[in-house]
XYZ file of C-alpha atoms in Angstrom:
241
model
C 187.857 233.092 223.759
C 188.623 231.844 220.314
C 187.016 228.668 219.012
C 189.209 226.179 217.171
C 187.734 223.549 214.907
C 189.754 220.375 214.298
C 188.740 218.243 211.326
C 189.922 214.659 211.067
C 188.687 211.391 209.643
C 187.197 209.621 212.611
C 186.960 206.292 210.860
C 190.593 206.153 209.780
C 191.789 207.403 213.132
C 189.928 204.809 215.109
C 191.023 202.035 212.812
C 194.649 203.046 213.192
C 194.521 203.382 216.958
C 192.184 200.481 217.633
C 192.491 197.984 214.765
C 189.306 195.985 214.347
C 189.465 192.226 213.744
C 188.479 191.040 210.322
C 185.063 189.417 210.487
C 182.989 188.019 207.650
C 180.577 190.587 206.399
C 176.914 189.701 206.465
C 174.519 191.250 204.071
C 171.751 193.062 205.834
C 168.627 193.570 203.857
C 166.823 196.726 204.659
C 163.078 196.359 204.895
C 162.784 199.635 203.041
C 164.376 198.286 199.837
C 162.191 198.173 196.762
C 160.411 194.896 196.017
C 162.360 194.216 192.788
C 165.664 194.421 194.707
C 164.367 192.032 197.342
C 163.329 189.595 194.599
C 166.732 189.709 192.899
C 168.505 189.095 196.195
C 166.295 186.117 196.916
C 167.086 184.609 193.495
C 170.810 185.079 194.091
C 170.576 183.306 197.411
C 168.760 180.302 195.904
C 171.181 179.932 193.006
C 174.308 180.117 195.145
C 173.275 177.367 197.596
C 172.598 173.764 196.452
C 170.668 173.005 199.642
C 167.003 173.641 200.163
C 166.187 176.914 201.795
C 163.980 177.206 204.829
C 161.289 178.715 202.676
C 161.252 175.652 200.417
C 161.154 173.311 203.400
C 158.265 175.296 204.795
C 156.436 175.061 201.495
C 156.946 171.205 201.202
C 156.646 169.736 204.689
C 154.266 167.036 203.499
C 156.659 165.723 200.837
C 159.614 165.490 203.228
C 157.497 163.674 205.785
C 156.205 161.297 203.116
C 159.753 160.396 202.052
C 160.742 159.650 205.633
C 157.721 157.402 206.089
C 158.476 155.519 202.839
C 162.096 155.018 203.885
C 161.029 153.610 207.262
C 158.523 151.266 205.609
C 161.099 149.919 203.141
C 163.644 149.378 205.898
C 161.061 147.653 208.103
C 160.057 145.318 205.257
C 163.697 144.483 204.510
C 164.336 143.571 208.135
C 161.229 141.410 208.262
C 162.291 139.494 205.141
C 165.791 138.974 206.536
C 164.333 137.721 209.807
C 162.080 135.269 207.936
C 164.969 133.920 205.845
C 167.151 133.615 208.919
C 164.465 131.663 210.777
C 164.044 129.342 207.775
C 167.794 128.741 207.653
C 167.914 127.931 211.370
C 165.109 125.414 210.978
C 167.095 123.506 208.326
C 170.289 123.221 210.370
C 170.736 120.336 212.827
C 171.028 121.158 216.515
C 174.730 120.348 216.649
C 175.426 123.058 214.076
C 173.622 125.703 216.164
C 175.419 125.133 219.450
C 177.471 128.156 220.480
C 176.352 130.266 217.509
C 174.393 133.471 218.015
C 174.916 135.871 215.130
C 173.603 135.549 211.597
C 177.147 135.349 210.216
C 177.835 132.337 212.461
C 174.724 130.611 211.175
C 175.740 131.300 207.562
C 179.161 129.776 208.210
C 177.622 126.693 209.814
C 175.209 126.371 206.885
C 178.162 126.203 204.471
C 179.754 123.482 206.604
C 176.481 121.549 206.638
C 176.186 121.753 202.837
C 179.718 120.377 202.431
C 178.869 117.568 204.848
C 175.755 116.663 202.835
C 177.690 116.654 199.561
C 180.252 114.262 201.028
C 177.493 112.053 202.410
C 175.727 111.918 199.035
C 178.947 110.872 197.318
C 179.518 108.098 199.869
C 175.952 106.821 199.505
C 176.227 106.882 195.711
C 179.366 104.743 195.816
C 177.727 102.379 198.280
C 174.642 102.120 196.052
C 176.762 101.174 193.045
C 178.505 98.534 195.125
C 175.235 96.981 196.281
C 173.822 97.119 192.770
C 176.853 95.282 191.453
C 176.537 92.559 194.096
C 172.748 92.103 193.934
C 172.227 92.405 190.179
C 175.541 92.113 188.357
C 173.942 91.822 184.924
C 172.103 95.130 185.262
C 175.186 96.898 186.571
C 177.352 95.459 183.840
C 174.752 96.399 181.246
C 174.887 100.079 182.229
C 178.674 100.163 182.194
C 179.095 98.344 178.914
C 176.624 100.665 177.193
C 178.699 103.648 178.284
C 181.939 102.050 177.058
C 180.689 100.642 173.756
C 178.048 103.157 172.728
C 180.147 104.559 169.908
C 181.695 101.206 169.011
C 180.273 98.963 166.328
C 181.495 95.670 167.737
C 179.455 93.524 170.100
C 180.318 93.034 173.748
C 179.909 89.499 175.082
C 180.082 88.658 178.786
C 179.730 85.198 180.339
C 179.538 84.756 184.114
C 178.198 82.361 186.685
C 174.771 83.032 188.209
C 172.537 81.325 190.759
C 170.931 79.181 188.039
C 174.064 78.267 186.170
C 175.420 80.490 183.395
C 174.458 84.057 182.510
C 175.279 85.498 179.077
C 175.007 89.226 178.338
C 175.195 90.399 174.720
C 175.540 94.121 173.991
C 174.913 94.597 170.278
C 173.641 97.141 167.771
C 169.930 97.636 167.467
C 169.602 97.606 163.670
C 172.374 95.296 162.446
C 173.435 93.583 165.634
C 174.092 89.948 166.430
C 170.832 87.996 166.002
C 169.535 86.576 169.263
C 168.531 83.323 167.584
C 172.127 82.559 166.635
C 173.242 83.089 170.228
C 170.532 80.784 171.571
C 171.431 78.072 169.057
C 175.087 78.305 170.063
C 174.208 77.915 173.747
C 172.045 74.870 173.063
C 174.883 73.280 171.110
C 177.104 73.759 174.159
C 174.692 71.700 176.255
C 172.906 74.583 178.025
C 169.177 74.768 178.651
C 167.680 78.246 178.306
C 165.741 79.261 181.422
C 165.175 82.990 180.937
C 165.889 85.579 178.240
C 165.356 89.350 178.363
C 166.111 92.029 175.777
C 166.394 95.733 176.635
C 166.997 98.742 174.419
C 169.470 101.215 175.926
C 170.710 104.286 174.039
C 170.118 102.783 170.622
C 171.644 99.385 171.466
C 170.167 96.029 172.458
C 171.134 94.233 175.658
C 170.311 90.515 175.627
C 170.480 88.810 179.037
C 170.257 85.029 178.834
C 170.119 82.771 181.889
C 170.716 79.061 181.339
C 171.562 75.962 183.289
C 173.920 73.140 182.510
C 172.363 69.876 181.329
C 172.713 66.834 183.555
C 175.336 65.133 181.477
C 178.212 65.583 183.903
C 180.038 68.164 181.789
C 181.704 71.132 183.443
C 181.148 74.482 181.731
C 184.212 76.640 181.005
C 183.011 80.256 181.079
C 186.036 81.761 179.348
C 185.838 79.225 176.528
C 182.119 79.892 176.033
C 182.732 83.646 175.937
C 185.425 83.174 173.303
C 183.098 81.101 171.114
C 180.309 83.681 171.334
C 182.760 86.484 170.521
C 183.918 84.576 167.453
C 180.278 84.147 166.459
C 179.848 87.893 166.706
C 182.919 88.624 164.593
C 181.892 86.073 161.959
C 178.913 88.189 160.895
C 181.290 90.945 159.739
C 183.261 88.466 157.590
C 180.260 86.840 155.958
């Protein structure tokens, strides 16, 4: 019986008859490779991947653990500080601003409303204070206002009003070359007034003379507007002399 030998490419034949699916090829390192080839392959693997290899993680377990512990400590400290600030904020808010609020954002919103309420209250109290100051001590209130209005002016400001004694005269003049107080007192005496009290105050480089006087018992009625006009003329006369 004759023997027949058939030669064919087994690999090509099988691939044509039974096509194999395309799968990613994995590099298999033979344990029998020389050491210099194994070293070069390891270097290629490290350079191609930006992530840490398992070998590097195995070599630095203490450093990774230390970083995790530091991160937890920083986060714990941050939360403690936030809790302390939140508790301090709650203690400053009135009870009516905390009703129905639970979250930190709600408390922050109520804190803003409380600040606006306080600002409005301060403005109202400031206006009320000025009103009481004007009623209780009109000379002091007028002194502050006239200094603001006539600080840059060279002329004197003369005000005559009625007070509990009789007549109050306020002179706002310059400190260096202002209206002499003696001339004002002489003019008041000539008008039949008796000086009871006299105070001088320096405010922003100007002198404020406050003179309280009473009318003499001669039956005369004092005209405040006329007296103010005479004192103003006395003030202007020093510029003409």
